[in-house]
Coordinates of C-alpha atoms and ligand atoms in Angstrom, one line a residue:
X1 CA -36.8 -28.3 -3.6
X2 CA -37.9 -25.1 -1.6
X3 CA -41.6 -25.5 -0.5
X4 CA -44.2 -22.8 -0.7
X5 CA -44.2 -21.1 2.5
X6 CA -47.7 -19.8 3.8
X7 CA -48.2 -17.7 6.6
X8 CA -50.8 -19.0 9.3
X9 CA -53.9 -17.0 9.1
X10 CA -54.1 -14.6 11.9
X11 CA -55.8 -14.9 15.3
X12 CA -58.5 -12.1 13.8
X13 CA -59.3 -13.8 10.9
X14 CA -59.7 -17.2 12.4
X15 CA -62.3 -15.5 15.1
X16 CA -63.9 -14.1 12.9
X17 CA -64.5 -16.9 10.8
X18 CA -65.7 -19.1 13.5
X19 CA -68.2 -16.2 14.7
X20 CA -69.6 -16.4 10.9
X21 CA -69.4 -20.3 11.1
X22 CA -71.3 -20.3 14.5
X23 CA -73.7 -17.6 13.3
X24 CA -74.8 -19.4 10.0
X25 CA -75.0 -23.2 12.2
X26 CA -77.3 -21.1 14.7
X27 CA -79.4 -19.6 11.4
X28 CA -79.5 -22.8 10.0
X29 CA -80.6 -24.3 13.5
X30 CA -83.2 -21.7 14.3
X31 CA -84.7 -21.7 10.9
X32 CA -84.6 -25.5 10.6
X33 CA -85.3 -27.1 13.6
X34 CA -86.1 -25.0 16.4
X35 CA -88.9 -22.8 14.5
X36 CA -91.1 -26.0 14.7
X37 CA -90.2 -27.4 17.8
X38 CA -93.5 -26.7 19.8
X39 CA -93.1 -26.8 23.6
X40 CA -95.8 -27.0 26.0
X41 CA -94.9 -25.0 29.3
X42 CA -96.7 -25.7 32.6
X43 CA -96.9 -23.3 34.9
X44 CA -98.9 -23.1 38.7
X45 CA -100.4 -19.7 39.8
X46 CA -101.8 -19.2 43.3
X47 CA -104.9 -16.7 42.0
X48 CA -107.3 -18.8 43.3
X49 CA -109.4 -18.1 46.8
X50 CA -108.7 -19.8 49.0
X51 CA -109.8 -23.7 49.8
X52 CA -111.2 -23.8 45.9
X53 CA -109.5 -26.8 43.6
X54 CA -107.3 -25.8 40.8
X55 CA -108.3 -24.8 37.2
X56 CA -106.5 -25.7 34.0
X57 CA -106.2 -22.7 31.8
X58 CA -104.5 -23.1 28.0
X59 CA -102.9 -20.0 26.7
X60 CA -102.7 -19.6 23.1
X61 CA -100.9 -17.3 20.9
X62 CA -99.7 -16.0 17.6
X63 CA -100.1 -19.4 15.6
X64 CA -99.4 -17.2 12.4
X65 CA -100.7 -20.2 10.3
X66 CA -100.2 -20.7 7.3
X67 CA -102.7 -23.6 5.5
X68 CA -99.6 -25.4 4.7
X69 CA -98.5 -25.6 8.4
X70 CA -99.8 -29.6 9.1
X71 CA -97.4 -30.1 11.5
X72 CA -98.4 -27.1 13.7
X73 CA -101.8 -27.9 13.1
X74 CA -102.0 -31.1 14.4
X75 CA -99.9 -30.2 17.4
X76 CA -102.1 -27.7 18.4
X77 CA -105.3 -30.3 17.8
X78 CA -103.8 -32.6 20.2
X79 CA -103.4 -29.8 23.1
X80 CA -107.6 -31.1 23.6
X81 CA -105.8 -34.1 25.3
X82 CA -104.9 -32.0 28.0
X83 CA -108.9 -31.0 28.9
X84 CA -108.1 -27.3 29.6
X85 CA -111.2 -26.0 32.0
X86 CA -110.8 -22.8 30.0
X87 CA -108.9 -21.8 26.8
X88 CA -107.7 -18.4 26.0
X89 CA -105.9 -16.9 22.2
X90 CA -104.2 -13.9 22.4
X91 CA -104.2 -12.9 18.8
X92 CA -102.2 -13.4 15.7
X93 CA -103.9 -16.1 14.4
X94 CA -102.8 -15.4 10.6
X95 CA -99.9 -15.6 8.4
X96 CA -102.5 -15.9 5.2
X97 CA -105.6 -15.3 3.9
X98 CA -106.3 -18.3 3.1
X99 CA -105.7 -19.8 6.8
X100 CA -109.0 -19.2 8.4
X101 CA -109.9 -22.6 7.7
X102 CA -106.6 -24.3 9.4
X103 CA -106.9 -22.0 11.9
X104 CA -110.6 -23.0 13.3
X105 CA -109.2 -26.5 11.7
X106 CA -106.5 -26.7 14.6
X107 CA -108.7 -25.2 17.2
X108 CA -111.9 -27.1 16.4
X109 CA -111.1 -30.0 19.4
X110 CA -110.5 -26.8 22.1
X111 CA -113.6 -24.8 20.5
X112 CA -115.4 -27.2 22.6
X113 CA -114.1 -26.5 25.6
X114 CA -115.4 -22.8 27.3
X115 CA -112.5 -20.1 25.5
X116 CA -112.2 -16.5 25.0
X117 CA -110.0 -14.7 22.4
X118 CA -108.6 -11.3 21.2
X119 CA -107.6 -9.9 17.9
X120 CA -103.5 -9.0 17.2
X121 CA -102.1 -7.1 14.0
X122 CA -101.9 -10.5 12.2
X123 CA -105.7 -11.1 12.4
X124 CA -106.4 -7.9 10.4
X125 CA -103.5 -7.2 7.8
X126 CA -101.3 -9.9 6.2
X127 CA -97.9 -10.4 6.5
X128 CA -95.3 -8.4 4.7
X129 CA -91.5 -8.7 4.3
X130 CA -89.1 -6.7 6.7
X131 CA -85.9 -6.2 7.5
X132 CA -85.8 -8.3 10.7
X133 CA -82.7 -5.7 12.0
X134 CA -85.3 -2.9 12.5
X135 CA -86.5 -4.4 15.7
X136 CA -83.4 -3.9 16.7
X137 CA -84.3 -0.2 16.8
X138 CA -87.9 -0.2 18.5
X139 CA -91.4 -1.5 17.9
X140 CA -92.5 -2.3 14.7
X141 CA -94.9 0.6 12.7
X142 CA -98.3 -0.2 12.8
X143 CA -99.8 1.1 9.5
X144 CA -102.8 1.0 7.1
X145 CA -102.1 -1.3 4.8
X146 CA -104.7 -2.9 1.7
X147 CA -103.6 -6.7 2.6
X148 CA -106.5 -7.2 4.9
X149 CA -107.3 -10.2 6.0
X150 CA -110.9 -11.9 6.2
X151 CA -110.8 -11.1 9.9
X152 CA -114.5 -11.4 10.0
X153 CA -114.5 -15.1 9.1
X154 CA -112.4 -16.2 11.7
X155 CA -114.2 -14.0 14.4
X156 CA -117.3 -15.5 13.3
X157 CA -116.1 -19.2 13.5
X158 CA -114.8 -18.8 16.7
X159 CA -117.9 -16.9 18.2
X160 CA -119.8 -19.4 16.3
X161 CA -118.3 -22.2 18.1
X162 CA -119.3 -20.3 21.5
X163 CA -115.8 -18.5 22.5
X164 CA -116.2 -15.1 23.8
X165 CA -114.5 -11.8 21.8
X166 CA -113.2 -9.9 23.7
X167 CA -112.0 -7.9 21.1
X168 CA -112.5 -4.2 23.4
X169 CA -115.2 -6.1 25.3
X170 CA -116.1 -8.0 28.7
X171 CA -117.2 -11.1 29.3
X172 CA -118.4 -13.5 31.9
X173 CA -118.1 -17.7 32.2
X174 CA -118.9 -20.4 33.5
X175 CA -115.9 -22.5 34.2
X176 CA -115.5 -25.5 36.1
X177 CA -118.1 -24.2 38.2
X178 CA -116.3 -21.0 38.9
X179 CA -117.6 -17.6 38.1
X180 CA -115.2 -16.0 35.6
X181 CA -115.1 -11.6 34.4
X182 CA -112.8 -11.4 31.6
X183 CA -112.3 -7.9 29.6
X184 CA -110.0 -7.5 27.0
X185 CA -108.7 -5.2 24.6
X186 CA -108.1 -4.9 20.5
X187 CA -104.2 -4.5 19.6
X188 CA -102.7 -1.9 21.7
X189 CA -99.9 -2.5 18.9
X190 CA -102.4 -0.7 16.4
X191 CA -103.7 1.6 19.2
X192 CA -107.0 -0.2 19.0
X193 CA -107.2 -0.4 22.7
X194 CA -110.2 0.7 24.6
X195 CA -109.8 0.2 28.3
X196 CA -110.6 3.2 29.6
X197 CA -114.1 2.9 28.0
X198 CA -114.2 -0.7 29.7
X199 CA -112.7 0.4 33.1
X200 CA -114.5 -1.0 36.1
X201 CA -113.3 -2.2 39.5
X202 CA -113.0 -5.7 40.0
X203 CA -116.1 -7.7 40.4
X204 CA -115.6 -8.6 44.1
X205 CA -118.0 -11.9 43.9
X206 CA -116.1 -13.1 41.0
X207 CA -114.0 -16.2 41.4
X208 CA -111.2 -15.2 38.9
X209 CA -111.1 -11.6 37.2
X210 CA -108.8 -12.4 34.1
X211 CA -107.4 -9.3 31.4
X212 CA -106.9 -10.1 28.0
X213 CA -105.1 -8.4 25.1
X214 CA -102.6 -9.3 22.2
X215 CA -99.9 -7.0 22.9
X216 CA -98.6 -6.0 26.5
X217 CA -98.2 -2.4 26.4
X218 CA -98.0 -1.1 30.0
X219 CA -101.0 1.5 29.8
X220 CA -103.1 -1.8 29.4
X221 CA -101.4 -3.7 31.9
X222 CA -101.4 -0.5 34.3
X223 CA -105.0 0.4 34.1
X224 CA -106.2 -3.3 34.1
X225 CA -104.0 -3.8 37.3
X226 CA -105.5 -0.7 38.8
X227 CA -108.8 -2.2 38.5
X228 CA -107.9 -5.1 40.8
X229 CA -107.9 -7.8 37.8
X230 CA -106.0 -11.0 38.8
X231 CA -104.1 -12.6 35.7
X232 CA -103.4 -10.7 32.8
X233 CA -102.5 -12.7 29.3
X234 CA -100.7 -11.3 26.1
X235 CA -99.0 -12.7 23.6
X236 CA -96.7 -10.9 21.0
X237 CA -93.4 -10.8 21.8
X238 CA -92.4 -14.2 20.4
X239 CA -90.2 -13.9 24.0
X240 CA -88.1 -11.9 21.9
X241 CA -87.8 -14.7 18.4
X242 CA -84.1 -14.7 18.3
X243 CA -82.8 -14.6 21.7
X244 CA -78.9 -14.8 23.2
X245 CA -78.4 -17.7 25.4
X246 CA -77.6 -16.5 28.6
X247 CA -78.6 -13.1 27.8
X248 CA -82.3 -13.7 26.6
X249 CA -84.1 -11.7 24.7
X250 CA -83.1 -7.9 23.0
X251 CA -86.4 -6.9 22.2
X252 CA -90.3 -7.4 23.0
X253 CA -91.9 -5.0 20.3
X254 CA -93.4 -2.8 22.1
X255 CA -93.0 -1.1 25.2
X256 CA -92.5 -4.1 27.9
X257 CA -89.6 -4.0 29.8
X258 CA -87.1 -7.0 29.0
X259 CA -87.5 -9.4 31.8
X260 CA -91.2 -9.6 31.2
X261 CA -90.6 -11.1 27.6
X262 CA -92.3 -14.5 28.5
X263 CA -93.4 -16.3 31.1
X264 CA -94.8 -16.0 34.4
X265 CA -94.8 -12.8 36.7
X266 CA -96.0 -10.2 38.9
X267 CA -96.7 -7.1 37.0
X268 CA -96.9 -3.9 40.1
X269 CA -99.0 -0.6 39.5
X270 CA -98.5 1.5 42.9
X271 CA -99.7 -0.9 45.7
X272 CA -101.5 -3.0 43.5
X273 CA -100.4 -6.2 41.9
X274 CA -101.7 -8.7 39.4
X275 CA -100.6 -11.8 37.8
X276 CA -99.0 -11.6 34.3
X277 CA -98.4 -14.2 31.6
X278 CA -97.0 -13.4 27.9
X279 CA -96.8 -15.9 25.9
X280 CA -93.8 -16.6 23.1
X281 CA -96.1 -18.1 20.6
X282 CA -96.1 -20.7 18.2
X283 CA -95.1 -19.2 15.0
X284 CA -93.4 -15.9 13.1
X285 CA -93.6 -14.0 10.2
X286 CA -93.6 -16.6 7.2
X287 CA -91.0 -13.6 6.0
X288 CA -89.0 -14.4 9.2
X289 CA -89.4 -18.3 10.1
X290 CA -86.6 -18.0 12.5
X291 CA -86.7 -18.9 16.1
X292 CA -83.3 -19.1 18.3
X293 CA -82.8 -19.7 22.0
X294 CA -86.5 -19.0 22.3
X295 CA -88.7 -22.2 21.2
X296 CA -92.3 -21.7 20.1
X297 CA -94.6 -22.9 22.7
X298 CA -98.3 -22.9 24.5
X299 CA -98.6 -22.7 27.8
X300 CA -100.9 -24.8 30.1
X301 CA -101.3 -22.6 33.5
X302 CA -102.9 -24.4 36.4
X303 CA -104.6 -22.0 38.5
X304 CA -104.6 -22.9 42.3
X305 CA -105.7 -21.7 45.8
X306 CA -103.2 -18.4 46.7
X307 CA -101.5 -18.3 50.5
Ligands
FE2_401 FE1 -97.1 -12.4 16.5

């Protein structure tokens, strides 16, 4: 009896199908598992003067809580274990109106500890569904939308439990002992940003002169820089969400060069330098709970004596 004779699929097809089956294991990964796999990152920075002992500084950002979010929540609670000297939120608290609660919820151990925050795009309008392709294509629009969020509740708790807004403001601490200037900005993502109005040199008998805002647009990180500021934090890139092992991330959402996605570095402005740290985050868009190659994670940065 003759067989049926089938032809082997060819080389194209079979690629191609193993590019899809890769593609939907990564999804499935990223959406499943890595979105909720909170990291904490420890990181040194010689900003200190010299001879002083080191400070432990927590860096926050972009929780985009939702009430329902337990796990995050209580992962964030037990960060108090680690007794940051000083804790700082970079914005985009909010996935929900109803989160203000969890939010000052998961915070309320580290709201006893000296902090200082700013306010990101999340804090005033709620999220919406996108087409997570058109980062691809350049920062997201800011726009004026009605979904606003009760932004003044959560500033209120958080001032209320003694941490300083820095929302276009400056601010000075006590931490550890150590005199500490902070200024920060609203969302330069919203063009809220008012530096120029806060411009200043460096106070030269400060013992740390930190800049804050939520997203790290370089006219910020430029005119903070100018002024002589030491360590810049920002948040908002997510370090890019969905990143390409080996590669890293394609986008940061706004107008940051690449390499400076996340983590640790110099940021130059002519001859004069400052720290910079930007945060991934802890959490997305509830309309894009997707995280690959890039897990969500706080940062604990212990500040020491420079060379
Ligand atoms: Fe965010």
């Amino acid at each position: 009896m003759a067989g049926v004779s089938r032809r082997p699929p060819s080389p194209l097809l079979t690629a191609a199908g193993a590019l899809v089956a890769a593609g939907a294991a990564s999804l499935a990964w990223g959406a499943g598992v890595e979105v909720r796999s909170y990291r904490l990152r420890r990181v040194e920075v010689p900003v200190l003067p010299a001879g002083q002992a080191p400070l432990k500084v927590l860096h926050l950002s972009d929780l985009h809580l939702t009430p329902g979010q337990h796990r995050k929540q209580a992962w964030v609670r037990a960060l108090a274990a680690l007794e940051p000297d000083l804790v700082v939120d970079t914005g985009d608290n909010l996935a929900s109106a109803a989160a203000v609660p969890a939010v000052l919820s998961a915070l309320e151990p580290l709201l006893a500890r000296p902090g200082a925050f700013v306010l990101g795009s999340n804090d005033y309008f709620g999220p919406r569904p996108k087409n997570p392709a058109g980062y691809l294509r350049g920062p997201s629009k800011a726009s004026h939308r009605p979904d606003l969020l009760p932004t003044g509740d959560l500033v209120a708790g958080l001032v209320g439990a003694g941490w300083a807004d820095l929302t276009n403001a400056r601010a000075e601490l006590d931490v550890g002992g150590r005199r500490v200037t902070l200024v920060g900005v609203d969302d330069p993502h919203l063009g809220r940003d008012r530096y120029l109005d806060l411009s200043a040199p460096a106070d030269p008998r400060a013992d740390l002169r930190l800049g804050v805002a939520h997203a790290p647009y370089r006219r910020v990180l430029d005119a903070m820089t100018s002024d002589g500021l030491d360590l810049l934090l920002a948040g908002h890139t997510h370090g890019g969400q969905l990143c390409v092992p080996g590669f890293g991330a394609l986008v940061t959402n706004c107008d940051l060069p690449r390499r400076y996605v996340k983590g640790l570095h110099r940021w130059e402005r002519g001859r004069d330098a400052a720290w910079l740290h930007v945060s991934a985050g802890l959490g997305t868009s509830p309309y894009a709970p997707v995280r690959f190659a890039c897990p969500p994670e706080a940062t604990l940065l212990t500040l020491v004596a420079g060379t």
